[in-house]
Short mmCIF file of C-alpha atoms in Angstrom, two decimals:
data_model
loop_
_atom_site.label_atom_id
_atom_site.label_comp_id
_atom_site.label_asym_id
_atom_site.label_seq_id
_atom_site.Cartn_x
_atom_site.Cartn_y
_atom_site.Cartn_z
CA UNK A 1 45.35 50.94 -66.66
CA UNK A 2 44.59 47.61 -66.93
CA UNK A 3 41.60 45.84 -67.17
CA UNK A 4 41.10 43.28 -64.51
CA UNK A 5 37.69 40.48 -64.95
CA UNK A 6 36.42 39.82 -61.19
CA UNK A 7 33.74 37.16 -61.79
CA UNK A 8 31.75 35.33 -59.26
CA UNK A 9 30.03 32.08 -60.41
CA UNK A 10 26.90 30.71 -58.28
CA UNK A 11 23.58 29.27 -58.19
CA UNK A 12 22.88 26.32 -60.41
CA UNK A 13 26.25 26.22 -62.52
CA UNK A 14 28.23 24.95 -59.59
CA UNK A 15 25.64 22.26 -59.18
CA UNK A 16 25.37 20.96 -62.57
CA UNK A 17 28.86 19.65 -64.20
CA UNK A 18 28.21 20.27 -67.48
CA UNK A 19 27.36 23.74 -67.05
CA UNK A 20 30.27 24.51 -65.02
CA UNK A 21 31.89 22.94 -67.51
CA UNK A 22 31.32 25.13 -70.27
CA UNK A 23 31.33 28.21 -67.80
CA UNK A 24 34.99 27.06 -67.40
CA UNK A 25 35.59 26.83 -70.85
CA UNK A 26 34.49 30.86 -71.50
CA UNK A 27 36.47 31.57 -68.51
CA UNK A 28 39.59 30.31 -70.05
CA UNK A 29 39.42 32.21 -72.50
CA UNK A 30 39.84 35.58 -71.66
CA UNK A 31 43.07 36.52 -71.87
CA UNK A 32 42.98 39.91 -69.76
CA UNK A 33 43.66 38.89 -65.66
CA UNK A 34 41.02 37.43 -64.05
CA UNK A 35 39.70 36.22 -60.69
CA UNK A 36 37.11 33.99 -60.26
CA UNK A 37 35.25 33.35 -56.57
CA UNK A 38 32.51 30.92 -56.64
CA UNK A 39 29.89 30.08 -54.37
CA UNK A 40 28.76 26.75 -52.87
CA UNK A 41 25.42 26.15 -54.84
CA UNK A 42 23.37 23.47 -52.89
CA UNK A 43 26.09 20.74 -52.76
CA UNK A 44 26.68 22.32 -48.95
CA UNK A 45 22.75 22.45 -48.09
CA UNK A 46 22.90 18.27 -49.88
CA UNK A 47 25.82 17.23 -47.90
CA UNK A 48 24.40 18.70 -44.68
CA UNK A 49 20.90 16.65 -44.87
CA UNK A 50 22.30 13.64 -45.71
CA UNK A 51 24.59 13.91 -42.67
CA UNK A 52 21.18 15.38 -40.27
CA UNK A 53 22.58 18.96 -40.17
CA UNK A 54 19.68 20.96 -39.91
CA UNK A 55 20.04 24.36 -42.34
CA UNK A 56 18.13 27.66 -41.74
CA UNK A 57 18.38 30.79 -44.52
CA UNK A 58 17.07 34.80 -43.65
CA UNK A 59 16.87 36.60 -46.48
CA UNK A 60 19.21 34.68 -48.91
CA UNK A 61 21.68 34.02 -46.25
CA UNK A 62 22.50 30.98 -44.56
CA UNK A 63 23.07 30.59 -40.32
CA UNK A 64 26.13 28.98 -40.05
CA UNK A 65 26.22 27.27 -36.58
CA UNK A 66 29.58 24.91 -35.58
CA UNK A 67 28.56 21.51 -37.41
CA UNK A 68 27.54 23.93 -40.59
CA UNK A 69 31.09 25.70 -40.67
CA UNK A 70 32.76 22.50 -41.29
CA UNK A 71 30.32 21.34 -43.89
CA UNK A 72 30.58 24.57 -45.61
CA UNK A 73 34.78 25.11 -45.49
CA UNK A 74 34.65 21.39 -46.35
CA UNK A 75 32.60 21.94 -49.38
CA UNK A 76 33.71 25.55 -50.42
CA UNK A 77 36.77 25.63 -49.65
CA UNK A 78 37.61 21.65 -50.50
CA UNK A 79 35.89 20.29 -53.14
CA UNK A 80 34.43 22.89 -55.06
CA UNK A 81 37.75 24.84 -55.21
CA UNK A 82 39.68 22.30 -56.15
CA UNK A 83 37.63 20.85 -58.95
CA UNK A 84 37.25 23.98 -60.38
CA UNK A 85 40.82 24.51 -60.64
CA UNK A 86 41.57 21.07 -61.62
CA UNK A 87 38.93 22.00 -64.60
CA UNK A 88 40.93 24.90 -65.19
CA UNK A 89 44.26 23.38 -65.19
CA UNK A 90 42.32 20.78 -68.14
CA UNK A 91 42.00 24.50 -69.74
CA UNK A 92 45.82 25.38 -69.46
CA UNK A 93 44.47 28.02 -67.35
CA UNK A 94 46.94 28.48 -64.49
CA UNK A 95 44.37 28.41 -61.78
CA UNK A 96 45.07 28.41 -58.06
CA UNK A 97 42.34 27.99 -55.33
CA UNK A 98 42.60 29.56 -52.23
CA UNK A 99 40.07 30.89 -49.16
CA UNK A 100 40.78 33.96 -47.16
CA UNK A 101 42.41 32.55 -44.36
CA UNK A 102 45.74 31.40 -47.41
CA UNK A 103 48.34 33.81 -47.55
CA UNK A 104 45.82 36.24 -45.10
CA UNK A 105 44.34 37.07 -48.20
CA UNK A 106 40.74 38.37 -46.73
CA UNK A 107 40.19 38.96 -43.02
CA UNK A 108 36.68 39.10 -41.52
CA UNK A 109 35.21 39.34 -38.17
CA UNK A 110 32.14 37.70 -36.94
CA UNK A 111 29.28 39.32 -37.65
CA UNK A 112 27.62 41.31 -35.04
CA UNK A 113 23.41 41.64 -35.63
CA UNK A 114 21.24 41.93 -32.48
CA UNK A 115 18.13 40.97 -34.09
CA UNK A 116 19.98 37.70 -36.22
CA UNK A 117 22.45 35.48 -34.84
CA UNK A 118 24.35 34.59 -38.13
CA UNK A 119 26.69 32.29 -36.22
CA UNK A 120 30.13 31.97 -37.48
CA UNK A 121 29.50 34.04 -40.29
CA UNK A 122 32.11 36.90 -41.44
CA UNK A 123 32.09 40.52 -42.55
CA UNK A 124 34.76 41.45 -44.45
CA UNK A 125 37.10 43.76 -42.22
CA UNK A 126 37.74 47.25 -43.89
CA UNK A 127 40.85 47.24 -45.83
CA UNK A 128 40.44 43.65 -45.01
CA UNK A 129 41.47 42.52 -48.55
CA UNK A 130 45.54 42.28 -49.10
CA UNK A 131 45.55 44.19 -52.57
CA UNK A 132 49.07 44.12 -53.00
CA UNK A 133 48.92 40.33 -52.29
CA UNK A 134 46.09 39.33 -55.19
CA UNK A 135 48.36 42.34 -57.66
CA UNK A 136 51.56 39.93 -57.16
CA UNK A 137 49.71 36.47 -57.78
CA UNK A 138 48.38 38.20 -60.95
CA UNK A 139 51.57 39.70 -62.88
CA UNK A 140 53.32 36.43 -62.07
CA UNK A 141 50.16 34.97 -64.56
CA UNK A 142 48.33 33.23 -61.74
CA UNK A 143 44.36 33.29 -62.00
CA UNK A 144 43.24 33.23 -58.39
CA UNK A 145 39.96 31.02 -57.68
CA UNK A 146 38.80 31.85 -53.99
CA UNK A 147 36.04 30.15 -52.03
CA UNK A 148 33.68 31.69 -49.51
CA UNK A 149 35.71 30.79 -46.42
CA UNK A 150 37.89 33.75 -44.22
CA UNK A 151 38.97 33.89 -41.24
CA UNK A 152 39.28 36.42 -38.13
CA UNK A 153 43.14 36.52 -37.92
CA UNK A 154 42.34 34.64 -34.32
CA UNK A 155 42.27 31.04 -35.60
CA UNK A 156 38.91 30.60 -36.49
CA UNK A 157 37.48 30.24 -40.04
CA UNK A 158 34.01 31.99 -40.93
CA UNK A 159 31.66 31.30 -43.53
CA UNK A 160 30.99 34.28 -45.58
CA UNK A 161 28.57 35.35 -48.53
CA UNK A 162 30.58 35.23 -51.80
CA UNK A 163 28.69 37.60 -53.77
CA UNK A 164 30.51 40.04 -50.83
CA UNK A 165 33.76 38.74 -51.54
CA UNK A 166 33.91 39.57 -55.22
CA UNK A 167 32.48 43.03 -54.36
CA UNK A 168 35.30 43.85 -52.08
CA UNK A 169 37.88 42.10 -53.80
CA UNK A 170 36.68 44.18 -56.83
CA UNK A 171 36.85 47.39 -54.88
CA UNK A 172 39.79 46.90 -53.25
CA UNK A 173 41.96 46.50 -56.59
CA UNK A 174 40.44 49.74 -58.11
CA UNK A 175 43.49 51.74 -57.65
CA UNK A 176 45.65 49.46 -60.10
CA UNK A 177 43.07 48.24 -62.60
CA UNK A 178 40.23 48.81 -64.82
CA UNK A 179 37.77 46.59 -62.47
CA UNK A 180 34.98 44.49 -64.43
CA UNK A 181 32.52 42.82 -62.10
CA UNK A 182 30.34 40.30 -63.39
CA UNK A 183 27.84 38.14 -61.59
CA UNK A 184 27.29 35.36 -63.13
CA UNK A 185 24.06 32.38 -62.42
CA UNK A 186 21.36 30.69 -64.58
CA UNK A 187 19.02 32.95 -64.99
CA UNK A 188 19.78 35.85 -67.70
CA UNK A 189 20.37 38.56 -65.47
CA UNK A 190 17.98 40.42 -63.11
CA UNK A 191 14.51 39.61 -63.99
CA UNK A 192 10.90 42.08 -63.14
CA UNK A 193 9.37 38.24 -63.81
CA UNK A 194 10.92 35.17 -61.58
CA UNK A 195 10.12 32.48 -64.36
CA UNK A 196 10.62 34.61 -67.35
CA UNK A 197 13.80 34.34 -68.46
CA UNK A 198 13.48 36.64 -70.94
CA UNK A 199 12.58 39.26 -68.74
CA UNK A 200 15.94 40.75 -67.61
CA UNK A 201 16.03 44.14 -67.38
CA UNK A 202 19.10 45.71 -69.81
CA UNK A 203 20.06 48.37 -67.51
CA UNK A 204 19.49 49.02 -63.58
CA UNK A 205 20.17 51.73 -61.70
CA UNK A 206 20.43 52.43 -57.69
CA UNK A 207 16.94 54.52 -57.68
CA UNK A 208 14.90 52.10 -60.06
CA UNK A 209 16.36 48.64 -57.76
CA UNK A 210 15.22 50.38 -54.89
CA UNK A 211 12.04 51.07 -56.09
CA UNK A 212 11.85 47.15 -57.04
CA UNK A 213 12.69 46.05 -53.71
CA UNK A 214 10.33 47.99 -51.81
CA UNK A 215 7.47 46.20 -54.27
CA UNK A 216 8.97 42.66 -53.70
CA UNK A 217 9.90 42.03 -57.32
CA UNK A 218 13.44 41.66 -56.68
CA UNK A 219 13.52 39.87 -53.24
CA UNK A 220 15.70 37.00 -51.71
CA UNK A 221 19.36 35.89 -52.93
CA UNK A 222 18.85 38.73 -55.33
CA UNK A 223 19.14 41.54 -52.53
CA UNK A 224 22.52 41.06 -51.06
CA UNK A 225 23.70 40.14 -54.44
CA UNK A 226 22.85 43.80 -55.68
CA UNK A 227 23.55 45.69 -52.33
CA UNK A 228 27.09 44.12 -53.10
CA UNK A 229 27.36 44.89 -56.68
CA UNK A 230 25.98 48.50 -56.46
CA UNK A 231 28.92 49.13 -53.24
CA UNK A 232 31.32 48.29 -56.26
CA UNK A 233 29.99 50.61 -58.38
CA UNK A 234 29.87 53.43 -55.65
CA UNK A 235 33.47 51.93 -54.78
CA UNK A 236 35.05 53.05 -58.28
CA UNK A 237 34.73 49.53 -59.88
CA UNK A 238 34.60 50.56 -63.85
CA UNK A 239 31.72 47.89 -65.12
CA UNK A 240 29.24 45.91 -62.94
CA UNK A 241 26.57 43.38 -64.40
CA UNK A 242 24.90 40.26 -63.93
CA UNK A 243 23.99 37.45 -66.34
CA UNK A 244 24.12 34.12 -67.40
CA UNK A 245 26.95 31.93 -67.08
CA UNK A 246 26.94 31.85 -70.90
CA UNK A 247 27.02 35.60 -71.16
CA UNK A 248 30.17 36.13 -69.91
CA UNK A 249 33.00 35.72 -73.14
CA UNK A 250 34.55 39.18 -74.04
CA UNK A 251 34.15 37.97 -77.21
CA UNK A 252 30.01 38.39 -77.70
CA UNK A 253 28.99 40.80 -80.29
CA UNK A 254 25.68 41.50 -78.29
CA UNK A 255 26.01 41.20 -74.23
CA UNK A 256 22.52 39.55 -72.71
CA UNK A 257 22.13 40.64 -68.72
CA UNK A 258 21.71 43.42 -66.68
CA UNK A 259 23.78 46.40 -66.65
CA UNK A 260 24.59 48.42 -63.56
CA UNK A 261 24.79 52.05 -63.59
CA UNK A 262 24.75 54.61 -60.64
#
């Protein structure tokens, strides 16, 4: 089969032009088909103070109340989508943005948690990604770039955590490609020391992240962003890792980042 690069881009990059830039650049570049989805760095958090929109996180992920939905599709869906593929297009890379709710792409429902109210967040329905749909806009040499935004098939748009999407996009394309996942920041991959860089640990399995989560040394953004990428590897994706935005050209001789293994 095929191999297919999933990447999802977050954290810092999408805040700081130049990077993203660059990121771009490497992204361009590799000729097998590719997805991108991004996350909204802090330009959603930014826009939401300066306009008095109070914002509240629980463990790495944001309560999204009315006013915050329409900051964050704004944002995720609006301008970060669309400069990315306008960056793209600068790349004659034939990018096309999109959120769940285009082309009922990814369905969700609101999420249901009696301890948290997430507000109009969304989980991912099962067998709520349209496979066949993202197979088609690939052979006809399309590079799909999707935002953080579904929707519930009712009318109603819901905010929901990217690092998700890209697992369950991944996943759900399994059965006609060779799946690489790659999750991509600014740190160097997963690190046993926050503000070492250096630290990243090569290779991480399910037993020794578990064991680092119970002690607190991987904590934060980092958990759902692992839970997600070790359901891909349980889910049949082929390759799941997590570096730097720098990290990720096919074309390395020596791959720096963390390496996910069952």
């Amino acid at each position: 089969m095929e191999t297919l690069h999933i990447i999802k881009i977050g954290g810092n990059i999408i805040d700081d032009s130049m990077q993203l830039s660059v990121f771009l650049k490497d992204f361009a570049t590799i000729n097998d088909p590719k997805i991108l989805i991004h996350g909204g760095g802090k330009l959603a958090t930014e826009l939401a103070k300066k306009i008095g929109i109070t914002q509240s996180m629980v463990d790495g992920r944001r309560i999204t109340d009315a006013e915050t939905l329409n900051v964050t599709v704004m944002v995720y869906a609006g301008l970060i989508n669309k400069t990315i593929v306008a960056k793209l297009q600068a790349e004659k890379c034939n990018a096309i943005g999109y959120c769940g709710a285009d082309g009922n792409l990814i369905k969700s429902k609101k999420r249901e948690n009696a301890e948290i109210d997430f507000g109009f967040v969304g989980d991912i329905l099962e067998n709520g990604v349209d496979a066949k749909q993202f197979e088609q806009l690939l052979k006809m040499n399309n590079v799909p770039i999707i935002s953080p935004i579904t929707h519930d098939g009712r009318g109603n748009l819901l905010n929901t955590n990217a690092d998700t999407m890209a697992s369950k996009i991944a996943s759900a394309l399994t059965g006609s490609y060779n799946v690489v996942l790659t999750y991509c920041f600014e740190k160097n991959g997963v690190l046993s020391e926050i503000d070492n860089h250096d630290s990243y640990i090569p290779v991480l399995n399910k037993e020794n992240y578990m064991n680092l989560k119970r002690n607190g040394i991987i904590s934060k953004g980092m958990i759902p962003k692992l839970d997600n990428a070790f359901d891909a590897l349980e889910s049949g994706v082929k390759q799941v890792s997590v570096c730097h935005a720098k990290n990720i050209s096919t074309n390395l001789s020596h791959f720096i980042g963390t390496k996910l293994m069952n």
